């Protein structure tokens, strides 16, 4: 089995990207340790602060954000950082080659119930000049690498540098990420979907009709029965889709008219869309390919429909 270091050498990633990926994985091991200690380390529960998006921050959201911010700012390859937990972009090193966007701990509502959480990251090329939000506003297609670290029964890293999708498992004895899945491919067809059904009445008719037909199973137009899963952490749901196929969606809804979309483009939808496309799946808003969206701001939200190619296409047909 290859170590992560051996893998990067074999993939001939540039020395600067190699350095940055090592910084990210080193910090993720420390996050994994903090998550594992849970109540023993007094890291569960909420703070009294809200992030820029008006969500109450969990203690671990703040701790993991600070861990990543500190280590990335010390990495000479990083020019700037954008995080779910930071109001604005954070400048790191003027000559840095990369911009890193991240959700330090996706699935915050799972923290206190000892369920799946993860770190999602996206790496974009930096541009010359002063670091501003504008630097980050590049389509997801520009990402040089993207991935997530899932803190589950095993800690797993899933990564793409634009040459396929690879999964690594953190060995508890050696504390090394070991390559455990190469060239992940998502089956084109599936009988599994993931969506928060409690929002059904707030969806657009296209999504309502699509899900209605899945629920009718072999008595309806789809002619087969579907199973449903919902982890409430995109990182866990996408990991399942990459592992065995499926369709995952957080669609447009009218629950809160001021917030028609839930998931964030820069550090949730884009990195996941790159992984999904690299694994031969598909990722769309219903009307647009996620990786082609020209972002307008760093905390922008979008509708997401991703997963097994043929099933995403089936869903898109309802969207016209
Ligand atoms: P956080 O980013 O606040 O941890 O939220 C997680 C998430 O954005 C995404 O990972 C889940 O798919 C989704 O929220 C779950 O949302 P519901 O609570 O509406 O099911």
PDB file of C-alpha atoms in Angstrom, residues 8-312:
ATOM      1  CA  UNK A   8       2.035  12.413  -4.656  1.00  0.00           C
ATOM      2  CA  UNK A   9       5.539  11.626  -5.888  1.00  0.00           C
ATOM      3  CA  UNK A  10       4.143   9.085  -8.358  1.00  0.00           C
ATOM      4  CA  UNK A  11       1.488  11.551  -9.574  1.00  0.00           C
ATOM      5  CA  UNK A  12       4.250  14.116 -10.240  1.00  0.00           C
ATOM      6  CA  UNK A  13       2.322  16.951  -8.597  1.00  0.00           C
ATOM      7  CA  UNK A  14       4.301  20.183  -8.503  1.00  0.00           C
ATOM      8  CA  UNK A  15       6.498  20.766  -5.424  1.00  0.00           C
ATOM      9  CA  UNK A  16       4.294  23.700  -4.333  1.00  0.00           C
ATOM     10  CA  UNK A  17       1.037  21.723  -4.580  1.00  0.00           C
ATOM     11  CA  UNK A  18       2.753  18.809  -2.845  1.00  0.00           C
ATOM     12  CA  UNK A  19       3.706  21.125   0.025  1.00  0.00           C
ATOM     13  CA  UNK A  20       0.180  22.548   0.305  1.00  0.00           C
ATOM     14  CA  UNK A  21      -1.478  19.114   0.257  1.00  0.00           C
ATOM     15  CA  UNK A  22       0.861  17.996   3.022  1.00  0.00           C
ATOM     16  CA  UNK A  23      -0.092  21.067   5.076  1.00  0.00           C
ATOM     17  CA  UNK A  24      -3.782  20.245   4.595  1.00  0.00           C
ATOM     18  CA  UNK A  25      -3.402  16.566   5.480  1.00  0.00           C
ATOM     19  CA  UNK A  26      -1.191  17.300   8.496  1.00  0.00           C
ATOM     20  CA  UNK A  27      -3.838  19.686   9.871  1.00  0.00           C
ATOM     21  CA  UNK A  28      -6.642  17.245   9.083  1.00  0.00           C
ATOM     22  CA  UNK A  29      -4.890  14.625  11.228  1.00  0.00           C
ATOM     23  CA  UNK A  30      -4.886  17.109  14.111  1.00  0.00           C
ATOM     24  CA  UNK A  31      -8.578  17.841  13.484  1.00  0.00           C
ATOM     25  CA  UNK A  32      -9.287  14.112  13.426  1.00  0.00           C
ATOM     26  CA  UNK A  33      -7.613  13.861  16.835  1.00  0.00           C
ATOM     27  CA  UNK A  34      -9.690  16.753  18.252  1.00  0.00           C
ATOM     28  CA  UNK A  35     -12.926  15.273  16.848  1.00  0.00           C
ATOM     29  CA  UNK A  36     -12.086  11.828  18.266  1.00  0.00           C
ATOM     30  CA  UNK A  37     -11.582  13.220  21.762  1.00  0.00           C
ATOM     31  CA  UNK A  38     -15.034  14.869  21.681  1.00  0.00           C
ATOM     32  CA  UNK A  39     -16.434  15.456  25.168  1.00  0.00           C
ATOM     33  CA  UNK A  40     -13.110  14.351  26.738  1.00  0.00           C
ATOM     34  CA  UNK A  41     -11.490  17.474  25.294  1.00  0.00           C
ATOM     35  CA  UNK A  42     -14.482  19.714  26.074  1.00  0.00           C
ATOM     36  CA  UNK A  43     -14.910  20.554  22.384  1.00  0.00           C
ATOM     37  CA  UNK A  44     -18.615  19.703  21.983  1.00  0.00           C
ATOM     38  CA  UNK A  45     -21.468  22.215  22.053  1.00  0.00           C
ATOM     39  CA  UNK A  46     -22.049  25.655  20.641  1.00  0.00           C
ATOM     40  CA  UNK A  47     -20.374  29.018  21.106  1.00  0.00           C
ATOM     41  CA  UNK A  48     -22.327  32.231  21.520  1.00  0.00           C
ATOM     42  CA  UNK A  49     -21.015  33.523  18.178  1.00  0.00           C
ATOM     43  CA  UNK A  50     -22.639  33.487  14.761  1.00  0.00           C
ATOM     44  CA  UNK A  51     -20.744  33.252  11.478  1.00  0.00           C
ATOM     45  CA  UNK A  52     -21.223  35.685   8.586  1.00  0.00           C
ATOM     46  CA  UNK A  53     -24.113  33.542   7.343  1.00  0.00           C
ATOM     47  CA  UNK A  54     -26.043  33.938  10.595  1.00  0.00           C
ATOM     48  CA  UNK A  55     -25.443  30.358  11.781  1.00  0.00           C
ATOM     49  CA  UNK A  56     -24.506  29.688  15.407  1.00  0.00           C
ATOM     50  CA  UNK A  57     -20.939  28.396  15.442  1.00  0.00           C
ATOM     51  CA  UNK A  58     -20.155  25.144  17.227  1.00  0.00           C
ATOM     52  CA  UNK A  59     -16.989  25.099  19.333  1.00  0.00           C
ATOM     53  CA  UNK A  60     -15.444  22.681  16.851  1.00  0.00           C
ATOM     54  CA  UNK A  61     -16.295  24.962  13.910  1.00  0.00           C
ATOM     55  CA  UNK A  62     -14.213  27.684  15.535  1.00  0.00           C
ATOM     56  CA  UNK A  63     -11.387  25.383  16.691  1.00  0.00           C
ATOM     57  CA  UNK A  64     -10.977  23.659  13.323  1.00  0.00           C
ATOM     58  CA  UNK A  65     -11.223  26.945  11.428  1.00  0.00           C
ATOM     59  CA  UNK A  66      -8.419  28.407  13.582  1.00  0.00           C
ATOM     60  CA  UNK A  67      -6.284  25.286  13.081  1.00  0.00           C
ATOM     61  CA  UNK A  68      -6.576  25.451   9.292  1.00  0.00           C
ATOM     62  CA  UNK A  69      -6.214  29.219   9.141  1.00  0.00           C
ATOM     63  CA  UNK A  70      -3.008  29.134  11.212  1.00  0.00           C
ATOM     64  CA  UNK A  71      -1.280  26.320   9.339  1.00  0.00           C
ATOM     65  CA  UNK A  72      -2.319  27.543   5.884  1.00  0.00           C
ATOM     66  CA  UNK A  73      -1.178  31.102   6.637  1.00  0.00           C
ATOM     67  CA  UNK A  74       2.253  29.674   7.536  1.00  0.00           C
ATOM     68  CA  UNK A  75       2.483  27.771   4.244  1.00  0.00           C
ATOM     69  CA  UNK A  76       4.459  29.865   1.737  1.00  0.00           C
ATOM     70  CA  UNK A  77       2.420  28.486  -1.190  1.00  0.00           C
ATOM     71  CA  UNK A  78      -0.826  30.037   0.101  1.00  0.00           C
ATOM     72  CA  UNK A  79      -1.720  33.559  -0.960  1.00  0.00           C
ATOM     73  CA  UNK A  80      -5.149  33.714   0.627  1.00  0.00           C
ATOM     74  CA  UNK A  81      -7.833  31.819   2.471  1.00  0.00           C
ATOM     75  CA  UNK A  82     -11.644  31.837   2.326  1.00  0.00           C
ATOM     76  CA  UNK A  83     -13.600  29.916   4.922  1.00  0.00           C
ATOM     77  CA  UNK A  84     -17.229  29.299   5.783  1.00  0.00           C
ATOM     78  CA  UNK A  85     -16.381  30.655   9.224  1.00  0.00           C
ATOM     79  CA  UNK A  86     -14.614  33.864   8.103  1.00  0.00           C
ATOM     80  CA  UNK A  87     -16.507  36.996   7.045  1.00  0.00           C
ATOM     81  CA  UNK A  88     -13.929  37.993   4.449  1.00  0.00           C
ATOM     82  CA  UNK A  89     -10.913  36.513   2.696  1.00  0.00           C
ATOM     83  CA  UNK A  90      -7.753  36.239   4.814  1.00  0.00           C
ATOM     84  CA  UNK A  91      -4.404  37.261   3.316  1.00  0.00           C
ATOM     85  CA  UNK A  92      -1.517  34.815   3.853  1.00  0.00           C
ATOM     86  CA  UNK A  93       1.686  35.157   1.743  1.00  0.00           C
ATOM     87  CA  UNK A  94       1.985  37.787  -0.988  1.00  0.00           C
ATOM     88  CA  UNK A  95       3.894  35.457  -3.317  1.00  0.00           C
ATOM     89  CA  UNK A  96       1.737  32.407  -2.648  1.00  0.00           C
ATOM     90  CA  UNK A  97       0.670  30.414  -5.683  1.00  0.00           C
ATOM     91  CA  UNK A  98      -2.681  29.192  -4.352  1.00  0.00           C
ATOM     92  CA  UNK A  99      -5.982  30.311  -2.886  1.00  0.00           C
ATOM     93  CA  UNK A 100      -7.585  27.850  -0.487  1.00  0.00           C
ATOM     94  CA  UNK A 101     -11.320  27.816   0.292  1.00  0.00           C
ATOM     95  CA  UNK A 102     -12.607  25.460   2.959  1.00  0.00           C
ATOM     96  CA  UNK A 103     -15.452  24.398   5.178  1.00  0.00           C
ATOM     97  CA  UNK A 104     -13.439  23.416   8.250  1.00  0.00           C
ATOM     98  CA  UNK A 105     -16.146  21.157   9.685  1.00  0.00           C
ATOM     99  CA  UNK A 106     -19.028  20.303   7.412  1.00  0.00           C
ATOM    100  CA  UNK A 107     -22.053  18.743   9.103  1.00  0.00           C
ATOM    101  CA  UNK A 108     -21.842  20.778  12.317  1.00  0.00           C
ATOM    102  CA  UNK A 109     -25.237  19.528  13.523  1.00  0.00           C
ATOM    103  CA  UNK A 110     -23.700  16.029  13.678  1.00  0.00           C
ATOM    104  CA  UNK A 111     -20.924  17.013  16.095  1.00  0.00           C
ATOM    105  CA  UNK A 112     -22.886  16.610  19.311  1.00  0.00           C
ATOM    106  CA  UNK A 113     -24.428  13.274  18.253  1.00  0.00           C
ATOM    107  CA  UNK A 114     -21.072  11.677  17.389  1.00  0.00           C
ATOM    108  CA  UNK A 115     -22.003  11.323  13.746  1.00  0.00           C
ATOM    109  CA  UNK A 116     -20.174  12.017  10.462  1.00  0.00           C
ATOM    110  CA  UNK A 117     -18.385  15.336   9.936  1.00  0.00           C
ATOM    111  CA  UNK A 118     -15.605  16.361   7.566  1.00  0.00           C
ATOM    112  CA  UNK A 119     -13.362  19.085   6.183  1.00  0.00           C
ATOM    113  CA  UNK A 120     -13.921  20.149   2.549  1.00  0.00           C
ATOM    114  CA  UNK A 121     -11.254  22.060   0.614  1.00  0.00           C
ATOM    115  CA  UNK A 122     -10.823  23.641  -2.799  1.00  0.00           C
ATOM    116  CA  UNK A 123      -7.554  24.978  -4.250  1.00  0.00           C
ATOM    117  CA  UNK A 124      -7.539  27.675  -6.933  1.00  0.00           C
ATOM    118  CA  UNK A 125      -4.598  29.342  -8.666  1.00  0.00           C
ATOM    119  CA  UNK A 126      -3.781  32.774  -7.232  1.00  0.00           C
ATOM    120  CA  UNK A 127      -3.520  35.796  -9.485  1.00  0.00           C
ATOM    121  CA  UNK A 128      -1.030  38.663  -9.390  1.00  0.00           C
ATOM    122  CA  UNK A 129      -1.849  41.690  -7.307  1.00  0.00           C
ATOM    123  CA  UNK A 130      -3.456  42.426  -4.006  1.00  0.00           C
ATOM    124  CA  UNK A 131      -5.545  39.757  -2.330  1.00  0.00           C
ATOM    125  CA  UNK A 132      -9.226  40.644  -2.578  1.00  0.00           C
ATOM    126  CA  UNK A 133     -12.429  38.619  -2.791  1.00  0.00           C
ATOM    127  CA  UNK A 134     -12.219  39.158  -6.542  1.00  0.00           C
ATOM    128  CA  UNK A 135      -9.187  36.799  -6.724  1.00  0.00           C
ATOM    129  CA  UNK A 136     -11.359  33.928  -5.473  1.00  0.00           C
ATOM    130  CA  UNK A 137     -14.223  34.518  -7.895  1.00  0.00           C
ATOM    131  CA  UNK A 138     -13.162  31.906 -10.441  1.00  0.00           C
ATOM    132  CA  UNK A 139     -15.311  29.081 -11.813  1.00  0.00           C
ATOM    133  CA  UNK A 140     -14.846  25.693 -10.148  1.00  0.00           C
ATOM    134  CA  UNK A 141     -13.363  24.420 -13.408  1.00  0.00           C
ATOM    135  CA  UNK A 142     -10.184  26.364 -12.448  1.00  0.00           C
ATOM    136  CA  UNK A 143      -9.580  24.269  -9.307  1.00  0.00           C
ATOM    137  CA  UNK A 144      -6.122  22.671  -9.308  1.00  0.00           C
ATOM    138  CA  UNK A 145      -7.139  20.261  -6.571  1.00  0.00           C
ATOM    139  CA  UNK A 146     -10.124  19.546  -4.349  1.00  0.00           C
ATOM    140  CA  UNK A 147     -11.103  17.050  -1.727  1.00  0.00           C
ATOM    141  CA  UNK A 148     -12.394  16.305   1.721  1.00  0.00           C
ATOM    142  CA  UNK A 149     -11.367  14.534   4.876  1.00  0.00           C
ATOM    143  CA  UNK A 150     -14.144  12.494   6.462  1.00  0.00           C
ATOM    144  CA  UNK A 151     -13.969  11.926  10.227  1.00  0.00           C
ATOM    145  CA  UNK A 152     -15.964   8.701  10.519  1.00  0.00           C
ATOM    146  CA  UNK A 153     -15.269   5.226  11.893  1.00  0.00           C
ATOM    147  CA  UNK A 154     -12.052   5.649   9.870  1.00  0.00           C
ATOM    148  CA  UNK A 155     -10.600   9.001   8.917  1.00  0.00           C
ATOM    149  CA  UNK A 156     -10.507   9.129   5.113  1.00  0.00           C
ATOM    150  CA  UNK A 157      -9.097  11.594   2.611  1.00  0.00           C
ATOM    151  CA  UNK A 158     -10.636  11.820  -0.873  1.00  0.00           C
ATOM    152  CA  UNK A 159      -8.623  13.853  -3.356  1.00  0.00           C
ATOM    153  CA  UNK A 160      -8.458  14.897  -6.963  1.00  0.00           C
ATOM    154  CA  UNK A 161      -5.700  16.889  -8.614  1.00  0.00           C
ATOM    155  CA  UNK A 162      -7.530  16.648 -11.940  1.00  0.00           C
ATOM    156  CA  UNK A 163      -6.338  13.143 -12.726  1.00  0.00           C
ATOM    157  CA  UNK A 164      -9.040  10.943 -11.226  1.00  0.00           C
ATOM    158  CA  UNK A 165     -10.253  10.458  -7.677  1.00  0.00           C
ATOM    159  CA  UNK A 166      -8.240   8.698  -4.980  1.00  0.00           C
ATOM    160  CA  UNK A 167      -9.173   7.693  -1.438  1.00  0.00           C
ATOM    161  CA  UNK A 168      -6.805   7.292   1.496  1.00  0.00           C
ATOM    162  CA  UNK A 169      -7.419   5.843   4.943  1.00  0.00           C
ATOM    163  CA  UNK A 170      -5.585   7.204   7.973  1.00  0.00           C
ATOM    164  CA  UNK A 171      -3.674   4.367   9.617  1.00  0.00           C
ATOM    165  CA  UNK A 172      -4.109   4.775  13.405  1.00  0.00           C
ATOM    166  CA  UNK A 173      -0.749   3.104  14.090  1.00  0.00           C
ATOM    167  CA  UNK A 174       1.509   4.994  11.672  1.00  0.00           C
ATOM    168  CA  UNK A 175      -0.646   8.185  11.464  1.00  0.00           C
ATOM    169  CA  UNK A 176      -0.096   8.059   7.676  1.00  0.00           C
ATOM    170  CA  UNK A 177      -2.777   8.337   5.010  1.00  0.00           C
ATOM    171  CA  UNK A 178      -2.578   5.114   2.958  1.00  0.00           C
ATOM    172  CA  UNK A 179      -3.979   4.802  -0.575  1.00  0.00           C
ATOM    173  CA  UNK A 180      -6.998   2.480  -0.339  1.00  0.00           C
ATOM    174  CA  UNK A 181      -9.052   3.294  -3.507  1.00  0.00           C
ATOM    175  CA  UNK A 182      -7.635   4.316  -6.895  1.00  0.00           C
ATOM    176  CA  UNK A 183      -9.481   5.881  -9.820  1.00  0.00           C
ATOM    177  CA  UNK A 184     -12.886   5.905  -8.181  1.00  0.00           C
ATOM    178  CA  UNK A 185     -15.732   5.645 -10.729  1.00  0.00           C
ATOM    179  CA  UNK A 186     -19.368   6.325  -9.809  1.00  0.00           C
ATOM    180  CA  UNK A 187     -21.819   3.821 -11.347  1.00  0.00           C
ATOM    181  CA  UNK A 188     -23.893   5.630 -13.985  1.00  0.00           C
ATOM    182  CA  UNK A 189     -27.174   4.164 -12.678  1.00  0.00           C
ATOM    183  CA  UNK A 190     -28.465   3.994  -9.135  1.00  0.00           C
ATOM    184  CA  UNK A 191     -31.462   3.141  -6.954  1.00  0.00           C
ATOM    185  CA  UNK A 192     -30.476   5.445  -4.097  1.00  0.00           C
ATOM    186  CA  UNK A 193     -31.137   9.131  -3.460  1.00  0.00           C
ATOM    187  CA  UNK A 194     -30.328  11.611  -0.698  1.00  0.00           C
ATOM    188  CA  UNK A 195     -32.445  14.692  -0.022  1.00  0.00           C
ATOM    189  CA  UNK A 196     -33.939  16.333   3.059  1.00  0.00           C
ATOM    190  CA  UNK A 197     -37.548  15.186   2.516  1.00  0.00           C
ATOM    191  CA  UNK A 198     -38.853  17.487   5.258  1.00  0.00           C
ATOM    192  CA  UNK A 199     -38.447  20.374   2.787  1.00  0.00           C
ATOM    193  CA  UNK A 200     -40.551  18.721   0.087  1.00  0.00           C
ATOM    194  CA  UNK A 201     -43.418  21.219   0.158  1.00  0.00           C
ATOM    195  CA  UNK A 202     -40.953  24.107  -0.342  1.00  0.00           C
ATOM    196  CA  UNK A 203     -39.313  22.722  -3.508  1.00  0.00           C
ATOM    197  CA  UNK A 204     -39.982  23.844  -7.067  1.00  0.00           C
ATOM    198  CA  UNK A 205     -42.483  21.682  -9.033  1.00  0.00           C
ATOM    199  CA  UNK A 206     -39.631  20.094 -11.050  1.00  0.00           C
ATOM    200  CA  UNK A 207     -38.013  18.588  -7.944  1.00  0.00           C
ATOM    201  CA  UNK A 208     -41.379  17.672  -6.380  1.00  0.00           C
ATOM    202  CA  UNK A 209     -42.363  15.748  -9.515  1.00  0.00           C
ATOM    203  CA  UNK A 210     -38.994  14.008  -9.820  1.00  0.00           C
ATOM    204  CA  UNK A 211     -39.019  12.817  -6.195  1.00  0.00           C
ATOM    205  CA  UNK A 212     -42.706  11.805  -6.439  1.00  0.00           C
ATOM    206  CA  UNK A 213     -41.759   9.502  -9.302  1.00  0.00           C
ATOM    207  CA  UNK A 214     -38.855   7.996  -7.304  1.00  0.00           C
ATOM    208  CA  UNK A 215     -41.209   7.339  -4.381  1.00  0.00           C
ATOM    209  CA  UNK A 216     -43.707   5.548  -6.624  1.00  0.00           C
ATOM    210  CA  UNK A 217     -40.964   2.989  -7.256  1.00  0.00           C
ATOM    211  CA  UNK A 218     -41.820   0.037  -9.470  1.00  0.00           C
ATOM    212  CA  UNK A 219     -45.479   1.125  -9.601  1.00  0.00           C
ATOM    213  CA  UNK A 220     -44.566   4.406 -11.318  1.00  0.00           C
ATOM    214  CA  UNK A 221     -42.850   5.632 -14.479  1.00  0.00           C
ATOM    215  CA  UNK A 222     -39.364   4.789 -13.177  1.00  0.00           C
ATOM    216  CA  UNK A 223     -40.267   1.104 -12.909  1.00  0.00           C
ATOM    217  CA  UNK A 224     -37.870   0.405 -10.040  1.00  0.00           C
ATOM    218  CA  UNK A 225     -37.795   0.914  -6.276  1.00  0.00           C
ATOM    219  CA  UNK A 226     -35.482   3.533  -4.771  1.00  0.00           C
ATOM    220  CA  UNK A 227     -33.892   3.690  -1.336  1.00  0.00           C
ATOM    221  CA  UNK A 228     -33.241   6.931   0.564  1.00  0.00           C
ATOM    222  CA  UNK A 229     -30.343   8.051   2.818  1.00  0.00           C
ATOM    223  CA  UNK A 230     -29.664  11.427   4.502  1.00  0.00           C
ATOM    224  CA  UNK A 231     -26.612  12.030   6.671  1.00  0.00           C
ATOM    225  CA  UNK A 232     -27.089  15.824   7.098  1.00  0.00           C
ATOM    226  CA  UNK A 233     -23.423  16.293   6.244  1.00  0.00           C
ATOM    227  CA  UNK A 234     -22.736  16.755   2.546  1.00  0.00           C
ATOM    228  CA  UNK A 235     -19.319  15.236   3.073  1.00  0.00           C
ATOM    229  CA  UNK A 236     -20.876  11.942   4.249  1.00  0.00           C
ATOM    230  CA  UNK A 237     -23.540  11.868   1.539  1.00  0.00           C
ATOM    231  CA  UNK A 238     -21.035  12.605  -1.225  1.00  0.00           C
ATOM    232  CA  UNK A 239     -18.682   9.954   0.150  1.00  0.00           C
ATOM    233  CA  UNK A 240     -21.474   7.387  -0.168  1.00  0.00           C
ATOM    234  CA  UNK A 241     -22.243   8.551  -3.726  1.00  0.00           C
ATOM    235  CA  UNK A 242     -18.556   8.227  -4.673  1.00  0.00           C
ATOM    236  CA  UNK A 243     -18.380   4.820  -2.989  1.00  0.00           C
ATOM    237  CA  UNK A 244     -21.485   3.155  -4.445  1.00  0.00           C
ATOM    238  CA  UNK A 245     -23.379   5.662  -6.584  1.00  0.00           C
ATOM    239  CA  UNK A 246     -26.549   7.606  -5.864  1.00  0.00           C
ATOM    240  CA  UNK A 247     -28.092  11.021  -6.354  1.00  0.00           C
ATOM    241  CA  UNK A 248     -27.577  13.758  -3.761  1.00  0.00           C
ATOM    242  CA  UNK A 249     -29.497  17.016  -3.848  1.00  0.00           C
ATOM    243  CA  UNK A 250     -30.030  20.142  -1.822  1.00  0.00           C
ATOM    244  CA  UNK A 251     -32.410  21.892  -4.239  1.00  0.00           C
ATOM    245  CA  UNK A 252     -33.867  25.392  -4.360  1.00  0.00           C
ATOM    246  CA  UNK A 253     -36.591  25.890  -1.766  1.00  0.00           C
ATOM    247  CA  UNK A 254     -38.882  28.647  -0.488  1.00  0.00           C
ATOM    248  CA  UNK A 255     -38.620  27.761   3.218  1.00  0.00           C
ATOM    249  CA  UNK A 256     -36.749  31.004   3.830  1.00  0.00           C
ATOM    250  CA  UNK A 257     -37.338  33.212   0.769  1.00  0.00           C
ATOM    251  CA  UNK A 258     -34.195  35.200   1.623  1.00  0.00           C
ATOM    252  CA  UNK A 259     -32.132  31.987   1.303  1.00  0.00           C
ATOM    253  CA  UNK A 260     -33.375  29.912  -1.640  1.00  0.00           C
ATOM    254  CA  UNK A 261     -30.225  27.732  -1.604  1.00  0.00           C
ATOM    255  CA  UNK A 262     -28.385  26.062   1.279  1.00  0.00           C
ATOM    256  CA  UNK A 263     -25.002  24.854   0.076  1.00  0.00           C
ATOM    257  CA  UNK A 264     -22.049  27.146  -0.489  1.00  0.00           C
ATOM    258  CA  UNK A 265     -20.512  27.270  -3.971  1.00  0.00           C
ATOM    259  CA  UNK A 266     -16.858  27.944  -3.202  1.00  0.00           C
ATOM    260  CA  UNK A 267     -16.181  25.446  -0.415  1.00  0.00           C
ATOM    261  CA  UNK A 268     -18.974  22.870  -0.735  1.00  0.00           C
ATOM    262  CA  UNK A 269     -20.470  22.630  -4.230  1.00  0.00           C
ATOM    263  CA  UNK A 270     -17.342  23.321  -6.317  1.00  0.00           C
ATOM    264  CA  UNK A 271     -14.902  20.896  -4.656  1.00  0.00           C
ATOM    265  CA  UNK A 272     -17.568  18.167  -4.537  1.00  0.00           C
ATOM    266  CA  UNK A 273     -18.529  18.827  -8.168  1.00  0.00           C
ATOM    267  CA  UNK A 274     -14.916  18.417  -9.270  1.00  0.00           C
ATOM    268  CA  UNK A 275     -14.624  15.101  -7.404  1.00  0.00           C
ATOM    269  CA  UNK A 276     -17.936  13.914  -8.873  1.00  0.00           C
ATOM    270  CA  UNK A 277     -16.991  14.863 -12.460  1.00  0.00           C
ATOM    271  CA  UNK A 278     -13.547  13.309 -12.049  1.00  0.00           C
ATOM    272  CA  UNK A 279     -15.315  10.094 -10.983  1.00  0.00           C
ATOM    273  CA  UNK A 280     -17.487  10.258 -14.141  1.00  0.00           C
ATOM    274  CA  UNK A 281     -20.570  11.541 -12.332  1.00  0.00           C
ATOM    275  CA  UNK A 282     -22.417  14.798 -12.955  1.00  0.00           C
ATOM    276  CA  UNK A 283     -23.065  17.939 -10.869  1.00  0.00           C
ATOM    277  CA  UNK A 284     -25.645  20.605 -11.738  1.00  0.00           C
ATOM    278  CA  UNK A 285     -27.867  23.241 -10.156  1.00  0.00           C
ATOM    279  CA  UNK A 286     -30.762  21.909 -12.225  1.00  0.00           C
ATOM    280  CA  UNK A 287     -30.130  24.529 -14.895  1.00  0.00           C
ATOM    281  CA  UNK A 288     -26.347  24.978 -14.998  1.00  0.00           C
ATOM    282  CA  UNK A 289     -23.228  22.849 -14.609  1.00  0.00           C
ATOM    283  CA  UNK A 290     -21.835  23.713 -11.179  1.00  0.00           C
ATOM    284  CA  UNK A 291     -18.196  23.915 -12.297  1.00  0.00           C
ATOM    285  CA  UNK A 292     -19.092  26.524 -14.958  1.00  0.00           C
ATOM    286  CA  UNK A 293     -20.744  28.997 -12.574  1.00  0.00           C
ATOM    287  CA  UNK A 294     -19.011  32.390 -12.483  1.00  0.00           C
ATOM    288  CA  UNK A 295     -19.099  33.213  -8.767  1.00  0.00           C
ATOM    289  CA  UNK A 296     -20.211  36.648  -7.623  1.00  0.00           C
ATOM    290  CA  UNK A 297     -19.220  36.413  -3.967  1.00  0.00           C
ATOM    291  CA  UNK A 298     -17.269  34.035  -1.714  1.00  0.00           C
ATOM    292  CA  UNK A 299     -20.202  32.932   0.439  1.00  0.00           C
ATOM    293  CA  UNK A 300     -22.553  32.469  -2.537  1.00  0.00           C
ATOM    294  CA  UNK A 301     -25.034  29.596  -2.231  1.00  0.00           C
ATOM    295  CA  UNK A 302     -26.329  27.342  -4.994  1.00  0.00           C
ATOM    296  CA  UNK A 303     -28.777  24.514  -5.599  1.00  0.00           C
ATOM    297  CA  UNK A 304     -27.004  21.164  -5.959  1.00  0.00           C
ATOM    298  CA  UNK A 305     -27.955  17.972  -7.792  1.00  0.00           C
ATOM    299  CA  UNK A 306     -25.037  15.551  -8.146  1.00  0.00           C
ATOM    300  CA  UNK A 307     -24.096  11.909  -8.440  1.00  0.00           C
ATOM    301  CA  UNK A 308     -24.644   9.007 -10.823  1.00  0.00           C
ATOM    302  CA  UNK A 309     -24.638  10.430 -14.345  1.00  0.00           C
ATOM    303  CA  UNK A 310     -27.830   8.813 -15.697  1.00  0.00           C
ATOM    304  CA  UNK A 311     -29.813   9.608 -12.565  1.00  0.00           C
ATOM    305  CA  UNK A 312     -28.718  13.263 -12.577  1.00  0.00           C
TER     306      UNK A 312
END
